[in-house]
């Protein structure tokens, strides 16, 4: 019985891994022909939509978006990216990383006068401390 359970768990892990690779490859194909500003948008959408099902891929996409934001000086999208990454880390229980991203998101929101993301940053910091 233990052997059957182990085989089922292994099969589920393998199928999940293969599906995650397909999801990532689909994203990469989608963003390849796009201009960097549109790539950022796609990576951020992926980050948010997949935060529950594929948190590690969401973190990867969010970090790529941040890198593209910095390279292209499209700083207005930075608070959103930072808040998204903070949410994913909080959901994973990585509270230290979540606090770091939420704090950076808070500062970026103030710096770039993004009142919506500033409100989210306040809310995220409050929920994390609670």
Coordinates of N, CA and C in Angstrom, one line a residue:
X1 N 0.8 -1.2 0.0 CA 0.0 0.0 0.0 C 0.9 1.3 0.0
X2 N 1.9 1.2 0.8 CA 2.8 2.4 0.9 C 3.5 2.6 -0.5
X3 N 3.8 1.6 -1.2 CA 4.4 1.7 -2.5 C 3.5 2.3 -3.5
X4 N 2.2 2.0 -3.5 CA 1.2 2.6 -4.4 C 1.0 4.0 -4.1
X5 N 1.0 4.4 -2.8 CA 0.8 5.8 -2.4 C 2.0 6.6 -2.9
X6 N 3.2 6.1 -2.7 CA 4.4 6.7 -3.1 C 4.4 6.9 -4.6
X7 N 4.0 5.9 -5.4 CA 3.9 6.1 -6.8 C 2.9 7.1 -7.2
X8 N 1.8 7.2 -6.6 CA 0.8 8.2 -6.9 C 1.3 9.6 -6.6
X9 N 2.0 9.7 -5.5 CA 2.5 11.1 -5.2 C 3.6 11.5 -6.2
X10 N 4.5 10.5 -6.5 CA 5.5 10.8 -7.5 C 4.9 11.2 -8.8
X11 N 3.9 10.5 -9.3 CA 3.2 10.8 -10.5 C 2.6 12.2 -10.5
X12 N 1.9 12.6 -9.4 CA 1.3 13.9 -9.2 C 2.4 15.0 -9.3
X13 N 3.5 14.7 -8.6 CA 4.6 15.7 -8.7 C 5.2 15.9 -10.1
X14 N 5.4 14.8 -10.7 CA 5.9 14.9 -12.1 C 4.9 15.6 -13.1
X15 N 3.7 15.2 -13.0 CA 2.7 15.9 -13.9 C 2.6 17.4 -13.5
X16 N 2.6 17.7 -12.3 CA 2.6 19.1 -11.9 C 3.8 19.9 -12.4
X17 N 5.0 19.3 -12.4 CA 6.2 19.9 -12.9 C 6.2 20.1 -14.4
X18 N 5.6 19.1 -15.1 CA 5.5 19.2 -16.5 C 4.6 20.3 -16.9
X19 N 3.4 20.3 -16.2 CA 2.4 21.4 -16.4 C 3.0 22.8 -16.2
X20 N 3.8 22.9 -15.1 CA 4.4 24.2 -14.8 C 5.4 24.6 -15.9
X21 N 6.2 23.6 -16.4 CA 7.1 23.9 -17.5 C 6.3 24.4 -18.8
X22 N 5.2 23.8 -19.0 CA 4.3 24.2 -20.2 C 3.8 25.6 -20.0
X23 N 3.4 25.9 -18.8 CA 2.9 27.2 -18.5 C 3.9 28.3 -18.7
X24 N 5.2 28.0 -18.2 CA 6.3 28.9 -18.4 C 6.6 29.1 -19.9
X25 N 6.7 28.0 -20.6 CA 7.0 28.1 -22.0 C 6.0 28.8 -22.8
X26 N 4.7 28.7 -22.4 CA 3.7 29.5 -23.1 C 3.9 31.0 -22.9
X27 N 4.2 31.3 -21.6 CA 4.5 32.7 -21.3 C 5.7 33.3 -22.1
X28 N 6.7 32.5 -22.2 CA 7.9 32.9 -22.9 C 7.6 33.1 -24.4
X29 N 6.8 32.2 -25.0 CA 6.5 32.4 -26.4 C 5.6 33.7 -26.6
X30 N 4.8 33.9 -25.6 CA 3.9 35.1 -25.7 C 4.6 36.4 -25.6
X31 N 5.6 36.5 -24.8 CA 6.3 37.7 -24.6 C 7.5 38.0 -25.5
X32 N 8.0 36.9 -26.2 CA 9.1 37.1 -27.0 C 9.0 38.2 -28.1
X33 N 7.9 38.3 -28.8 CA 7.9 39.3 -29.9 C 7.5 40.7 -29.3
X34 N 7.2 40.8 -28.1 CA 6.7 42.1 -27.6 C 7.8 43.1 -27.2
X35 N 7.4 44.4 -27.2 CA 8.2 45.5 -26.8 C 8.3 45.3 -25.2
X36 N 9.4 45.8 -24.7 CA 9.7 45.6 -23.3 C 8.6 46.1 -22.3
X37 N 7.9 47.2 -22.7 CA 6.8 47.7 -21.8 C 5.7 46.7 -21.8
X38 N 5.4 46.1 -23.0 CA 4.3 45.1 -23.0 C 4.8 43.8 -22.4
X39 N 6.1 43.5 -22.4 CA 6.6 42.3 -21.7 C 6.4 42.4 -20.2
X40 N 6.6 43.6 -19.7 CA 6.4 43.9 -18.3 C 5.0 43.6 -17.9
X41 N 4.1 44.1 -18.7 CA 2.7 43.9 -18.4 C 2.3 42.5 -18.4
X42 N 2.8 41.7 -19.4 CA 2.5 40.3 -19.4 C 3.1 39.5 -18.2
X43 N 4.4 39.9 -17.9 CA 5.0 39.2 -16.8 C 4.2 39.5 -15.5
X44 N 3.8 40.8 -15.3 CA 3.1 41.1 -14.1 C 1.7 40.4 -14.1
X45 N 1.0 40.4 -15.2 CA -0.3 39.6 -15.2 C -0.1 38.2 -14.8
X46 N 1.0 37.6 -15.4 CA 1.3 36.2 -15.1 C 1.6 36.0 -13.6
X47 N 2.4 37.0 -13.0 CA 2.7 37.0 -11.6 C 1.5 36.9 -10.8
X48 N 0.5 37.8 -11.0 CA -0.6 37.8 -10.2 C -1.6 36.6 -10.4
X49 N -1.8 36.3 -11.7 CA -2.7 35.2 -12.0 C -2.2 33.8 -11.5
X50 N -1.0 33.6 -11.4 CA -0.4 32.3 -11.0 C 0.2 32.3 -9.6
X51 N -0.1 33.3 -8.8 CA 0.5 33.3 -7.5 C 0.1 32.1 -6.6
X52 N -1.1 31.6 -6.8 CA -1.5 30.5 -6.0 C -1.1 29.1 -6.6
X53 N -1.2 29.0 -7.9 CA -0.9 27.7 -8.5 C 0.5 27.4 -8.8
X54 N 1.2 28.5 -9.1 CA 2.7 28.4 -9.5 C 3.4 29.5 -8.8
X55 N 3.5 29.5 -7.5 CA 4.2 30.7 -6.8 C 5.6 30.9 -7.2
X56 N 6.4 29.8 -7.4 CA 7.8 30.0 -7.8 C 7.9 30.6 -9.2
X57 N 7.1 30.2 -10.1 CA 7.1 30.8 -11.4 C 6.7 32.2 -11.4
X58 N 5.7 32.5 -10.5 CA 5.2 33.9 -10.3 C 6.3 34.8 -9.8
X59 N 7.1 34.3 -8.9 CA 8.2 35.0 -8.4 C 9.3 35.3 -9.5
X60 N 9.5 34.3 -10.2 CA 10.5 34.4 -11.4 C 10.0 35.5 -12.4
X61 N 8.7 35.4 -12.7 CA 8.1 36.4 -13.6 C 8.2 37.8 -13.0
X62 N 7.9 37.9 -11.8 CA 7.9 39.2 -11.1 C 9.3 39.8 -11.1
X63 N 10.3 39.0 -10.8 CA 11.7 39.4 -10.8 C 12.1 39.9 -12.2
X64 N 11.7 39.1 -13.2 CA 12.0 39.5 -14.6 C 11.3 40.9 -14.9
X65 N 10.1 41.0 -14.5 CA 9.4 42.3 -14.7 C 10.2 43.5 -14.0
X66 N 10.6 43.2 -12.8 CA 11.4 44.3 -12.1 C 12.7 44.6 -12.8
X67 N 13.4 43.6 -13.3 CA 14.6 43.9 -14.1 C 14.3 44.7 -15.3
X68 N 13.2 44.4 -16.0 CA 12.9 45.1 -17.2 C 12.4 46.5 -16.9
X69 N 11.8 46.7 -15.8 CA 11.4 48.0 -15.3 C 12.6 48.9 -15.1
X70 N 13.6 48.3 -14.4 CA 14.8 49.1 -14.1 C 15.6 49.4 -15.4
X71 N 15.7 48.4 -16.3 CA 16.5 48.6 -17.5 C 15.8 49.6 -18.4
X72 N 14.5 49.7 -18.4 CA 13.8 50.6 -19.3 C 13.3 51.9 -18.6
X73 N 13.7 52.0 -17.4 CA 13.3 53.2 -16.6 C 11.8 53.4 -16.6
X74 N 11.0 52.3 -16.5 CA 9.5 52.4 -16.5 C 9.1 52.3 -15.1
X75 N 9.5 53.2 -14.3 CA 9.3 53.1 -12.8 C 7.9 53.2 -12.3
X76 N 7.0 53.6 -13.1 CA 5.6 53.7 -12.7 C 5.0 52.3 -12.4
X77 N 5.6 51.3 -13.0 CA 5.1 49.9 -12.7 C 5.8 49.2 -11.6
X78 N 6.8 49.9 -11.0 CA 7.6 49.2 -10.0 C 6.8 49.0 -8.7
X79 N 6.0 49.9 -8.2 CA 5.3 49.6 -7.0 C 4.4 48.4 -7.1
X80 N 3.7 48.2 -8.3 CA 2.9 47.0 -8.5 C 3.7 45.8 -8.4
X81 N 4.8 45.7 -9.1 CA 5.6 44.5 -9.1 C 6.1 44.2 -7.7
X82 N 6.5 45.2 -7.0 CA 7.0 44.9 -5.6 C 5.9 44.4 -4.7
X83 N 4.7 45.0 -4.8 CA 3.6 44.5 -4.0 C 3.2 43.1 -4.4
X84 N 3.2 42.8 -5.6 CA 2.9 41.4 -6.1 C 3.8 40.4 -5.5
X85 N 5.1 40.7 -5.6 CA 6.1 39.8 -5.0 C 6.0 39.7 -3.5
X86 N 5.7 40.7 -2.9 CA 5.4 40.7 -1.4 C 4.3 39.7 -1.1
X87 N 3.2 39.8 -1.8 CA 2.0 39.0 -1.6 C 2.4 37.5 -1.7
X88 N 3.1 37.2 -2.8 CA 3.5 35.8 -3.0 C 4.4 35.3 -1.9
X89 N 5.3 36.1 -1.5 CA 6.2 35.6 -0.4 C 5.4 35.5 0.9
X90 N 4.5 36.4 1.2 CA 3.6 36.3 2.4 C 2.8 35.0 2.3
X91 N 2.2 34.7 1.2 CA 1.4 33.5 1.0 C 2.3 32.2 1.2
X92 N 3.5 32.3 0.9 CA 4.4 31.1 1.1 C 5.0 31.0 2.5
X93 N 4.7 32.1 3.3 CA 5.2 32.1 4.6 C 6.6 32.7 4.8
X94 N 7.1 33.3 3.7 CA 8.4 33.9 3.7 C 8.2 35.4 4.2
X95 N 8.0 35.5 5.4 CA 7.6 36.8 6.0 C 8.7 37.9 5.9
X96 N 9.9 37.4 6.0 CA 11.1 38.4 5.9 C 11.1 39.0 4.5
X97 N 11.0 38.1 3.5 CA 11.0 38.6 2.1 C 9.8 39.4 1.8
X98 N 8.7 39.0 2.3 CA 7.4 39.7 2.1 C 7.6 41.2 2.7
X99 N 8.1 41.3 3.9 CA 8.3 42.6 4.5 C 9.3 43.4 3.7
X100 N 10.3 42.8 3.1 CA 11.2 43.6 2.3 C 10.5 44.1 1.0
X101 N 9.8 43.3 0.3 CA 9.1 43.7 -0.9 C 8.0 44.7 -0.6
X102 N 7.2 44.5 0.5 CA 6.2 45.5 0.9 C 6.8 46.8 1.2
X103 N 7.9 46.8 1.9 CA 8.6 48.1 2.3 C 9.1 48.8 1.1
X104 N 9.7 48.0 0.2 CA 10.2 48.7 -1.1 C 9.0 49.2 -1.9
X105 N 7.9 48.4 -1.9 CA 6.7 48.8 -2.6 C 6.1 50.1 -2.0
X106 N 6.1 50.2 -0.7 CA 5.7 51.4 0.0 C 6.5 52.6 -0.4
X107 N 7.8 52.5 -0.4 CA 8.7 53.6 -0.8 C 8.5 54.0 -2.2
X108 N 8.5 53.0 -3.1 CA 8.3 53.2 -4.5 C 7.0 53.9 -4.8
X109 N 5.9 53.5 -4.1 CA 4.6 54.1 -4.3 C 4.6 55.6 -3.9
X110 N 5.3 55.9 -2.8 CA 5.4 57.3 -2.4 C 6.3 58.1 -3.5
X111 N 7.4 57.5 -3.9 CA 8.3 58.1 -4.8 C 7.6 58.4 -6.1
X112 N 6.8 57.5 -6.6 CA 6.2 57.7 -8.0 C 4.8 58.1 -7.9
X113 N 4.3 58.5 -6.7 CA 3.0 59.0 -6.5 C 1.9 58.1 -7.0
X114 N 2.0 56.8 -6.6 CA 1.0 55.9 -7.0 C 0.1 55.6 -5.8
X115 N -1.0 56.3 -5.7 CA -1.8 56.3 -4.5 C -2.5 54.9 -4.3
X116 N -2.8 54.3 -5.4 CA -3.5 53.0 -5.3 C -2.5 52.0 -4.7
X117 N -1.3 51.9 -5.3 CA -0.3 50.9 -4.7 C 0.2 51.3 -3.3
X118 N 0.1 52.6 -3.0 CA 0.5 53.1 -1.7 C -0.6 52.5 -0.7
X119 N -1.8 52.5 -1.1 CA -2.9 52.0 -0.2 C -2.7 50.5 -0.1
X120 N -2.4 49.8 -1.2 CA -2.1 48.4 -1.1 C -0.9 48.1 -0.2
X121 N 0.1 48.9 -0.3 CA 1.3 48.7 0.5 C 1.0 48.9 2.0
X122 N 0.2 49.9 2.3 CA -0.2 50.1 3.7 C -1.0 48.8 4.2
X123 N -1.9 48.4 3.4 CA -2.7 47.2 3.7 C -1.9 46.0 3.9
X124 N -0.9 45.8 3.0 CA -0.1 44.6 3.0 C 0.8 44.6 4.2
X125 N 1.4 45.8 4.5 CA 2.3 45.9 5.7 C 1.5 45.6 7.0
X126 N 0.3 46.2 7.0 CA -0.6 46.0 8.2 C -1.0 44.5 8.4
X127 N -1.3 43.9 7.3 CA -1.7 42.5 7.4 C -0.5 41.6 7.8
X128 N 0.6 41.9 7.3 CA 1.8 41.2 7.7 C 2.2 41.3 9.1
X129 N 2.0 42.5 9.7 CA 2.3 42.7 11.1 C 1.3 42.2 12.0
X130 N 0.1 42.1 11.5 CA -1.0 41.5 12.3 C -0.7 40.1 12.5

